[in-house]
Coordinates of C-alpha atoms in Angstrom, one line a residue:
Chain A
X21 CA -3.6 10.0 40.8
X22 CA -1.4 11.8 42.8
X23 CA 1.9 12.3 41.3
X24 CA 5.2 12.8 42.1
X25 CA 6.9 16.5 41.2
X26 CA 9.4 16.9 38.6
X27 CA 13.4 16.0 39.1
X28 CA 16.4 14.3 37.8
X29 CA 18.6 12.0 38.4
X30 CA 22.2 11.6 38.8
X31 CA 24.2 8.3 38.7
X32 CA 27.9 9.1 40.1
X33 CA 30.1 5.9 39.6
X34 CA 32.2 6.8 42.9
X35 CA 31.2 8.0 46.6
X36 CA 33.6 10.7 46.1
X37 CA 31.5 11.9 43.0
X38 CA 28.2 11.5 45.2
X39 CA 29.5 13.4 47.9
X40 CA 31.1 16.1 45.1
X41 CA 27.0 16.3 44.0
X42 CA 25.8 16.6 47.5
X43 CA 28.0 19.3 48.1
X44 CA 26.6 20.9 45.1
X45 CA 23.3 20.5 45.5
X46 CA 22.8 21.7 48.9
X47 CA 19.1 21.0 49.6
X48 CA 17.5 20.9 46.6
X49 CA 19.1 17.3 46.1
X50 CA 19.2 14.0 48.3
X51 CA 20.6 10.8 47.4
X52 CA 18.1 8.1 46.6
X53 CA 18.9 4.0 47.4
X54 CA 15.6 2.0 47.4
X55 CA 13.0 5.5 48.0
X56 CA 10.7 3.5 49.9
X57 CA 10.9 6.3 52.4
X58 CA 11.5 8.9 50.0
X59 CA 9.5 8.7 46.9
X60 CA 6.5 8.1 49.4
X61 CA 7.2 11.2 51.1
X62 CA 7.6 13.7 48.1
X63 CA 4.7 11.9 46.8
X64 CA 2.8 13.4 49.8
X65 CA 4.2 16.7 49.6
X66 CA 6.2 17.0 52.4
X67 CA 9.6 16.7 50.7
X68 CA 10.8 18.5 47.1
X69 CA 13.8 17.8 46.1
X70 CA 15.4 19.0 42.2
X71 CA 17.7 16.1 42.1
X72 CA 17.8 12.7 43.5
X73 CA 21.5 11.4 43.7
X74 CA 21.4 7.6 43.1
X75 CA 23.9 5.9 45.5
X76 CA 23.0 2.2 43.8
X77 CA 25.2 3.6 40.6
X78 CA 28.2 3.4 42.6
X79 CA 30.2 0.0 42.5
X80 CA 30.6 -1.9 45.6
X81 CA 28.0 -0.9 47.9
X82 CA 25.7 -3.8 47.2
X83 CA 28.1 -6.5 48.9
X84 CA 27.7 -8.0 53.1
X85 CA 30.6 -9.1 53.9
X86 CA 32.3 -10.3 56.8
X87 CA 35.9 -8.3 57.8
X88 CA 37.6 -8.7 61.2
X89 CA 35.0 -10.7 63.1
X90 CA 32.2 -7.8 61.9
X91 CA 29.4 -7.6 59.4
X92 CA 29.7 -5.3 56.9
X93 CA 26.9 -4.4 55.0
X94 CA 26.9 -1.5 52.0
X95 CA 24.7 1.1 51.6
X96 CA 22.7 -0.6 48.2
X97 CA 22.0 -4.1 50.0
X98 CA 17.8 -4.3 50.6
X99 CA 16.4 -5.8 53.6
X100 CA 15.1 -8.6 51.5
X101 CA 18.6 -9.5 50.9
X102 CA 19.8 -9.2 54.4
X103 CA 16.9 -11.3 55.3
X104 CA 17.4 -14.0 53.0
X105 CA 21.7 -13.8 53.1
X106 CA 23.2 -17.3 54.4
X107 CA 26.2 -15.3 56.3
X108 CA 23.5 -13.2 58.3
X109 CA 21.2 -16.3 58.9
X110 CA 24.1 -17.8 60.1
X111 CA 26.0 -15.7 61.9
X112 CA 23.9 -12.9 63.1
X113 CA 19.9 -14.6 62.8
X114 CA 18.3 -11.7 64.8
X115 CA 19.2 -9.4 61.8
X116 CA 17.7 -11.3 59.5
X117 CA 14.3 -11.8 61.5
X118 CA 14.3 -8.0 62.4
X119 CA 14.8 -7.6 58.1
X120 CA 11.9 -10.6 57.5
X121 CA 9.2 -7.9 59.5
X122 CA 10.4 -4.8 58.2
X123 CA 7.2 -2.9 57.0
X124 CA 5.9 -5.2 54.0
X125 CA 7.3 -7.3 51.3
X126 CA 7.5 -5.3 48.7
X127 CA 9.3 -2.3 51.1
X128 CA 11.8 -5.2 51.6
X129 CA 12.7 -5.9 47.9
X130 CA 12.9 -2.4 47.1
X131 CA 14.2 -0.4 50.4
X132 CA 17.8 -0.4 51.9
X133 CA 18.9 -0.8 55.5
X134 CA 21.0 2.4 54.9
X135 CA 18.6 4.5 53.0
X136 CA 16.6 3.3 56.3
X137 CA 18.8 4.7 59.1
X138 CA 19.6 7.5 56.5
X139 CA 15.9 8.8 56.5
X140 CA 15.8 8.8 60.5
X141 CA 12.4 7.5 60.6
X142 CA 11.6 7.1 64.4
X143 CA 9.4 3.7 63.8
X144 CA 12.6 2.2 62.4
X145 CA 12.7 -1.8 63.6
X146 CA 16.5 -2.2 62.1
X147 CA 17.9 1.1 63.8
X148 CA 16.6 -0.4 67.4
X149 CA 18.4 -3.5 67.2
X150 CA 21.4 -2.3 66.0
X151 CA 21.7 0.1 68.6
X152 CA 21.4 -2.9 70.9
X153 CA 24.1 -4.9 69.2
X154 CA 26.6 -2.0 69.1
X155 CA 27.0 -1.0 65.4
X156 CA 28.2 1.8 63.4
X157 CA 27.5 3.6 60.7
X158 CA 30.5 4.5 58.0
X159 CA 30.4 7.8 56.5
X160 CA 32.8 8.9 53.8
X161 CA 32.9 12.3 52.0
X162 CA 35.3 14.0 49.6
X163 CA 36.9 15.1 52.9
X164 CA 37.5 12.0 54.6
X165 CA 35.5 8.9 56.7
X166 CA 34.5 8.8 60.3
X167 CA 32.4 6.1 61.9
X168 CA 29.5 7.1 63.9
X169 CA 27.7 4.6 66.9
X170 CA 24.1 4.8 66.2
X171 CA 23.6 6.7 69.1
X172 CA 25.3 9.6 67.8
X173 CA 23.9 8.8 64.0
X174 CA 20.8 9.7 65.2
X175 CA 19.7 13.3 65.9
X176 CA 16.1 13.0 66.3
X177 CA 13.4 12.3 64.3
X178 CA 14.2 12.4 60.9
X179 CA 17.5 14.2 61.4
X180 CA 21.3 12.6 61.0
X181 CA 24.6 13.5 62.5
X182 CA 25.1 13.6 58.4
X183 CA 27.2 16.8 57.2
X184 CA 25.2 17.6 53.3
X185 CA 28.3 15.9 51.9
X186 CA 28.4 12.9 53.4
X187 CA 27.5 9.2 51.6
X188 CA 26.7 6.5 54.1
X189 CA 28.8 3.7 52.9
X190 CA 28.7 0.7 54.7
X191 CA 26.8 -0.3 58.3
X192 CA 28.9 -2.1 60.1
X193 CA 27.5 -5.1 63.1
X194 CA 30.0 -6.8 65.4
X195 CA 29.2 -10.6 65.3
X196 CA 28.6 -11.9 68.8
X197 CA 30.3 -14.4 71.1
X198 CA 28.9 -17.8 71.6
X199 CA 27.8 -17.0 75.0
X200 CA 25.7 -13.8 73.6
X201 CA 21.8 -14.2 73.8
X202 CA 19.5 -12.2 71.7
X203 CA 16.0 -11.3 70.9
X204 CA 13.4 -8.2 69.0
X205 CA 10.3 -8.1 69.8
X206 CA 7.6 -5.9 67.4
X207 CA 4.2 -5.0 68.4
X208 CA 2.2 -4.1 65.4
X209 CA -1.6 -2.6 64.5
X210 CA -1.1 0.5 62.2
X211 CA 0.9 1.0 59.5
X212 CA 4.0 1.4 61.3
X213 CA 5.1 -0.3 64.8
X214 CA 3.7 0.8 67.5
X215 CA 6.9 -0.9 69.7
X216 CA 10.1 -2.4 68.9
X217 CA 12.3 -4.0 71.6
X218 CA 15.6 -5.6 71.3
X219 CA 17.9 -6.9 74.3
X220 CA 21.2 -8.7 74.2
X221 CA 22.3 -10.5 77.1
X222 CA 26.0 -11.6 77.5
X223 CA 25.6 -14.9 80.0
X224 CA 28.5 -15.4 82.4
X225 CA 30.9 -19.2 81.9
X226 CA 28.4 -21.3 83.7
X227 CA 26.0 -19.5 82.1
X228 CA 23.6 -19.2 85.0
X229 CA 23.8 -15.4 85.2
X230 CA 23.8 -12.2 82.8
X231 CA 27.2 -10.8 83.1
X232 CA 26.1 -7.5 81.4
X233 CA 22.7 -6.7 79.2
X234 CA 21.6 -4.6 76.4
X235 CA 17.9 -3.3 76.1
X236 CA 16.8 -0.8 73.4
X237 CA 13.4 0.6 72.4
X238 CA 11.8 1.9 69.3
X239 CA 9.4 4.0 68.0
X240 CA 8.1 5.7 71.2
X241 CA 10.9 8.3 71.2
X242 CA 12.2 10.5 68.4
X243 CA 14.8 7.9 68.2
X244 CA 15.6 4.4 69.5
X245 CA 17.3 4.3 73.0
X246 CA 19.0 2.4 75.8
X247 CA 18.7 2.7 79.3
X248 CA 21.7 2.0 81.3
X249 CA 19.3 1.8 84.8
X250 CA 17.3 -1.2 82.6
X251 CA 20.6 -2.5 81.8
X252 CA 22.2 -2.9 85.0
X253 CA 18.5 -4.1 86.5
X254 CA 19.1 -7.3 83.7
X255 CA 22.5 -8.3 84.9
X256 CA 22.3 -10.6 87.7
X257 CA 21.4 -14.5 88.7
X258 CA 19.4 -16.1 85.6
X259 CA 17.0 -18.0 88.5
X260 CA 15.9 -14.3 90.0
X261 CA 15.6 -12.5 86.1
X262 CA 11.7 -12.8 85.7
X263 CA 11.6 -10.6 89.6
X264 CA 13.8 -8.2 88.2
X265 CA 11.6 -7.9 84.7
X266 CA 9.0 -5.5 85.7
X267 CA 11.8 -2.8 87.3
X268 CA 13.6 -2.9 84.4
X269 CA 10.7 -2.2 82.1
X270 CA 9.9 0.9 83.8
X271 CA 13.4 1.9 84.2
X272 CA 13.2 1.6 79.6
X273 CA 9.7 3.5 79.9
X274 CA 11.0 6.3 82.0
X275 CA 14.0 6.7 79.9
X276 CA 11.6 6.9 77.0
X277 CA 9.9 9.8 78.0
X278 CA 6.5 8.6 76.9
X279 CA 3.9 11.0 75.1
X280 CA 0.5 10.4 74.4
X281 CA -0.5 10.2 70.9
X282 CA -2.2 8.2 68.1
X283 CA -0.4 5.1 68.7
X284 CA -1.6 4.9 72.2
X285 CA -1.3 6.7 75.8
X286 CA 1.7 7.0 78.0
X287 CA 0.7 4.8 80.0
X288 CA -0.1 2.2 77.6
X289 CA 3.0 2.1 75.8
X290 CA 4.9 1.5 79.7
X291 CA 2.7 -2.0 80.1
X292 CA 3.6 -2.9 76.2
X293 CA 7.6 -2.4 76.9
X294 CA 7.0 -4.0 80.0
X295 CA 5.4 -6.9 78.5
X296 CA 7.8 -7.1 75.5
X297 CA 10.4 -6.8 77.4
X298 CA 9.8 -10.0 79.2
X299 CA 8.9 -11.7 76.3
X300 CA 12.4 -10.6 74.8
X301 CA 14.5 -11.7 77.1
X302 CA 12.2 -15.4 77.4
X303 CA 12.9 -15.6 73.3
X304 CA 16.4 -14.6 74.1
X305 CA 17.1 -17.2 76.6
X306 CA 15.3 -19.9 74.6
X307 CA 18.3 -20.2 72.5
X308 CA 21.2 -22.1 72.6
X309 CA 23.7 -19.1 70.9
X310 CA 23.1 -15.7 69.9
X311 CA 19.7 -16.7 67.6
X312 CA 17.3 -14.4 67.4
Chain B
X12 CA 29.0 12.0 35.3
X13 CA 26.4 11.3 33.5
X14 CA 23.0 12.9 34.1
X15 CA 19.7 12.2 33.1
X16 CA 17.5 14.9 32.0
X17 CA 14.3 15.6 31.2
X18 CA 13.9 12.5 29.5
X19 CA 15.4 8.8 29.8
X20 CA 14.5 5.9 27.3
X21 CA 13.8 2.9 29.0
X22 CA 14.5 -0.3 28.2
X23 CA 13.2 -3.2 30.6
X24 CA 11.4 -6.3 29.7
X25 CA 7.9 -6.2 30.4
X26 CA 6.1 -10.0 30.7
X27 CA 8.8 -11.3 28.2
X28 CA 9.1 -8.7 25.5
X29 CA 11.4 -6.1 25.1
X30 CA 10.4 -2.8 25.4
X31 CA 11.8 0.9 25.3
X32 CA 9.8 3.7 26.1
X33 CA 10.5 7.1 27.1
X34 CA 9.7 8.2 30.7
X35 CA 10.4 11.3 32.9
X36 CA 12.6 10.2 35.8
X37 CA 9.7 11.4 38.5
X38 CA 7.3 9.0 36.5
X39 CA 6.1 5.3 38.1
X40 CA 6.5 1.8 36.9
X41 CA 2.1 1.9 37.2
X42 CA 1.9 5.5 35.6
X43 CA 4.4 4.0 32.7
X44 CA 2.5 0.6 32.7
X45 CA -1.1 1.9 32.5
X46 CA -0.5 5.6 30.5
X47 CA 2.1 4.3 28.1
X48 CA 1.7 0.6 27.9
X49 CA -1.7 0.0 27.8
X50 CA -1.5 -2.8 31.1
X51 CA -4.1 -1.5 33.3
X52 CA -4.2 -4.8 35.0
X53 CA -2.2 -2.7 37.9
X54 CA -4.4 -1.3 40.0
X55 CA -3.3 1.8 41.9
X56 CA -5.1 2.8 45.5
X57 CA -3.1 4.1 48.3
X58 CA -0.3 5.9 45.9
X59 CA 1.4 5.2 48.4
X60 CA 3.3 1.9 48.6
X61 CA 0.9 0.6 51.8
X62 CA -2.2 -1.3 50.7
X63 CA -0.8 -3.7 47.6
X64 CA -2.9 -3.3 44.7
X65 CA -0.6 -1.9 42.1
X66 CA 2.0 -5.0 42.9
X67 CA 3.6 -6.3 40.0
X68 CA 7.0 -8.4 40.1
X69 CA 10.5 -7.1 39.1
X70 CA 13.0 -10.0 38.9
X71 CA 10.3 -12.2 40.8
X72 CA 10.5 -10.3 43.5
X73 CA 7.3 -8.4 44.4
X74 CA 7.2 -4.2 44.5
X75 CA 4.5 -1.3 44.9
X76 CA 4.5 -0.1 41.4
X77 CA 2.8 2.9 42.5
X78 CA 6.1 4.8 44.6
X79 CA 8.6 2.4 42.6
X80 CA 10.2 4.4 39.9
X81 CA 9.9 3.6 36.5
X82 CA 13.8 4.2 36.1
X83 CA 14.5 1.2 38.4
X84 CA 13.3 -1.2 36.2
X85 CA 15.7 -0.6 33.6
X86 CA 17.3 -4.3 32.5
X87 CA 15.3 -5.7 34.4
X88 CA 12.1 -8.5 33.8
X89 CA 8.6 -6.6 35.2
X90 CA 5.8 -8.8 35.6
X91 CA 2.1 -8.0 35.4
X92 CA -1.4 -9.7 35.9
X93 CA -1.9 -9.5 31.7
X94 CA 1.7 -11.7 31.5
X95 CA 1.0 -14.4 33.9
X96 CA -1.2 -17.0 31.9
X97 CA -0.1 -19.1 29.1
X98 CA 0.2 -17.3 25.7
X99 CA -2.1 -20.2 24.7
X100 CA -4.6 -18.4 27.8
X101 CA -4.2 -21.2 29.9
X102 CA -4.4 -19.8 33.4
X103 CA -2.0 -19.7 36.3
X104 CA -2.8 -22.0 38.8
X105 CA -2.8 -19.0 41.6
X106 CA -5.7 -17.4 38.7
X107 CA -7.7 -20.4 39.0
X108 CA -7.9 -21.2 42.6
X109 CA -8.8 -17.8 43.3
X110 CA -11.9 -18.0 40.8
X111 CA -12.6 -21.6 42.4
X112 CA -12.3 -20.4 45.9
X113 CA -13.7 -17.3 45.0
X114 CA -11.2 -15.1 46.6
X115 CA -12.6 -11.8 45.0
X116 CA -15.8 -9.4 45.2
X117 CA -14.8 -6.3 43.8
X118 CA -11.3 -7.6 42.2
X119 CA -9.3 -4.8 42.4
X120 CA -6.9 -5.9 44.8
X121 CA -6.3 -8.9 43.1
X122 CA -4.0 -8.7 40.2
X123 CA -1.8 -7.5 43.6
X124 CA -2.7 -10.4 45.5
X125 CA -2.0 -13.1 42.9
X126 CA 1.8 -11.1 42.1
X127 CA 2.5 -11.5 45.6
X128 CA 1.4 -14.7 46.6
X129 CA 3.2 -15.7 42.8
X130 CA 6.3 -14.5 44.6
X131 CA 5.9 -16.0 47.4
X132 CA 5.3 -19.6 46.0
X133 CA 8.0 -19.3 43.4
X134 CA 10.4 -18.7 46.9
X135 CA 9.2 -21.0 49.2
X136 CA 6.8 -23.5 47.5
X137 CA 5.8 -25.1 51.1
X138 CA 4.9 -22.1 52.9
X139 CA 2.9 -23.0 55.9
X140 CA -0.3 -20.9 56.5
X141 CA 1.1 -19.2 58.7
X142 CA 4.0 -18.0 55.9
X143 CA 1.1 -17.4 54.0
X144 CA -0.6 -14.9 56.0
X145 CA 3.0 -13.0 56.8
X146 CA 3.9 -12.7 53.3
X147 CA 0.6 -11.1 52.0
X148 CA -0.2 -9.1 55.6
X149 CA 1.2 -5.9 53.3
X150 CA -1.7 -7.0 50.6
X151 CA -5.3 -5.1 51.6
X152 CA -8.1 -6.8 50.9
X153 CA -11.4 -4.8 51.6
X154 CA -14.3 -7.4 50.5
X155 CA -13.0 -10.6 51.2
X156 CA -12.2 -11.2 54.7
X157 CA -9.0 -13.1 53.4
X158 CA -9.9 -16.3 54.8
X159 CA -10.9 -17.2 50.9
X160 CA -7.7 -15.6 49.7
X161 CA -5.3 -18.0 51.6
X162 CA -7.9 -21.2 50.6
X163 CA -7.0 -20.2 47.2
X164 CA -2.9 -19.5 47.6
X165 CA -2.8 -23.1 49.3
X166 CA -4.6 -24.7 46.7
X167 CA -2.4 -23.4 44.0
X168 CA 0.2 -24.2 46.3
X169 CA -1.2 -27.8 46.0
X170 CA -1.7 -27.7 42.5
X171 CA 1.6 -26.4 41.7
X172 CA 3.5 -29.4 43.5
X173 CA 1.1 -31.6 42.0
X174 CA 1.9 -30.6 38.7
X175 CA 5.8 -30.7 39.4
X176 CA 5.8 -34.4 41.0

């Protein structure tokens, strides 16, 4: 049986004294949360690390909270207990669902939304809906905090805006309006997504027409991404929407600068966000608030 | 700061008794399960946290023994296939629906699939089929064709609310 190589581990009781041990460390240590990602990859060979830094000994970062009309979630919550928390499945249901398809159940008990966005994996489903629903990453280090947008977390694939001292605290979601529509969509046959699509749609008073749209796509690009041409195609009447799908949906495609690989061609990918698309924005619409 | 070295004495609770063993940090809940305490009842074949056999439950909620450290289960309950029937050897209702509906050829998988579909039931005893077959969609079944694996989780699932009703 294939085994994992040697290390240690480290249990700092503050993010200060994780970032202190980062610092130290360099790259022969990373911090571990749930090492769903991780372990699996060492385990393969393709990481080797001396020391794993475990950010669940620190107190308070297991807590979602709700602060200033945002969602605060720490770096130790799992994606089992996002999924199954009351305050997301009330306030902000389209995090939960993303959460409830999240790889497989036992990645949920065990992995972290942080530890997810942390490890940069481009088939993340989490990291392309949050990018749709505007939310930021919290950083601290021995040398301050900054908050980063998920656009500028992200690097590429499996590479963070993340200076070698810094502890990913906290992600935090602004809660939408009442008049905020929302769907993701995953399409799945392999191991890891093939697609992920999320829109938000923000409906005018009479609710009639999209006063401004959010589309993001996953796990055809290094990282999720918008597409502000896709974006602008969205807004408009509600009555001439399903016209307006299918430009749109190339307008996402083209931004993703589609590649032919394993998971499918180029070409193959464009029909599935076009398709998904449409079906996102139908779920979104279906709803009577900002459901998933 | 408090580091731990080479080696770390763990204490966790495996199928109700206490235990405390020494492990490396590197090592696995299976490799610690099977090598040191005799419970070969996990099965380990992707060693990598995809197909399901090694699945045992910590704190009744299900993980892949096989990437999950050891470490992690420190304080905390682990459940395997050999603690799930009565000490008396009365089976678990999940045991004996799947020999009824026989939801096994080879049977490796299965110690994995009952964990699971234990945890599943114990969260949300009226799981509709369709819960069913999203819950245990991370649990690989080579032999089977699962078709016989959800006859059997339903009727525990029926047996179970018979019992409590």
């Amino acid at each position: 049986m294939n085994r994992l190589p040697a290390f240690t581990i480290s249990q700092p009781q503050s993010v200060a004294e994780a970032s202190e041990m980062l610092a130290s460390l360099g790259d022969s240590g990373r911090l571990y949360a749930g090492g769903t990602e991780l372990l699996a990859t060492m385990k393969e060979g393709a990481l080797l690390y001396d020391t794993l830094v475990d950010v669940k000994t620190v107190p308070g970062l297991a807590d979602i909270r709700v602060q200033d009309g945002e969602l605060w979630i720490g770096a130790a919550v799992t994606h089992f207990s996002i999924e199954t928390s009351p305050i997301v499945r009330e306030l902000l249901p389209v995090l939960s669902y993303v959460e409830s398809r999240v790889a497989n159940t036992r990645v949920r008990a065990t992995g972290t939304l942080v530890g997810n966005l942390c490890f940069a994996e481009p088939h993340s489903d989490p990291a392309t809906m949050l990018l749709c629903l505007d939310a930021r990453v919290v950083a601290q280090s021995t040398r301050g905090e900054r908050q980063l947008t998920i656009d500028e977390f992200f690097v590429g694939a499996y590479e963070t805006a993340l200076e070698e001292d810094e502890v990913v605290t906290s992600v935090v979601v602004p809660l939408p309006p009442a008049n905020w529509r929302m769907a993701y969509k995953k399409f799945q046959i392999i191991e890891r997504p093939t697609l992920g699509l999320g829109v938000v749609l923000e409906l005018n008073d009479g609710g009639d027409s999209v006063a401004t749209a959010r589309a993001a796509v996953g796990c055809v690009s290094e990282s999720p991404l918008r597409s502000s041409a896709a974006e602008a195609q969205l807004a408009g009447p509600l009555e001439s929407l399903l016209e307006r799908l299918d430009a749109a949906g190339d307008s996402l495609a083209d931004e993703a600068d589609l590649l032919d690989d394993r998971e499918g061609s180029a070409e193959y990918k464009r029909h599935l966000i076009k398709v998904f698309l449409k079906r996102a924005v139908q779920q979104a619409l279906q709803s009577d608030g900002p459901s998933r | 700061m408090s580091d731990t070295s080479a080696q770390i004495l763990l204490r966790t609770t495996v199928n109700g008794l206490d235990v405390a063993v020494a492990i490396e940090p590197q090592e696995t809940l299976a490799e610690v399960l099977r090598e040191k305490l005799q419970l070969i009842g996990t099965k380990v074949s992707c060693n990598v946290q995809v197909c399901g056999a090694c699945t045992v439950l910590v704190d009744g909620l299900p993980v892949s023994s096989c990437t999950y450290l050891a470490y992690e289960a420190r304080d905390r309950q682990v459940l395997t296939i050999e603690g799930l029937a009565s000490k008396d050897g009365t089976l678990h209702p999940l045991q004996t629906a799947f020999i009824e509906e026989n939801a096994f050829q080879c049977g490796f998988c299965t110690p994995g699939m009952i964990l699971a579909a234990k945890s599943l039931l114990d969260q949300r005893p009226d799981s509709s089929e369709h819960e069913i077959v999203e819950y245990m969609e991370g649990n690989i079944c080579r032999c089977t064709g699962y078709r016989s694996i959800v006859a059997a989780i339903q009727k525990a699932q029926a047996s179970v609310a018979d019992r409590s009703s």
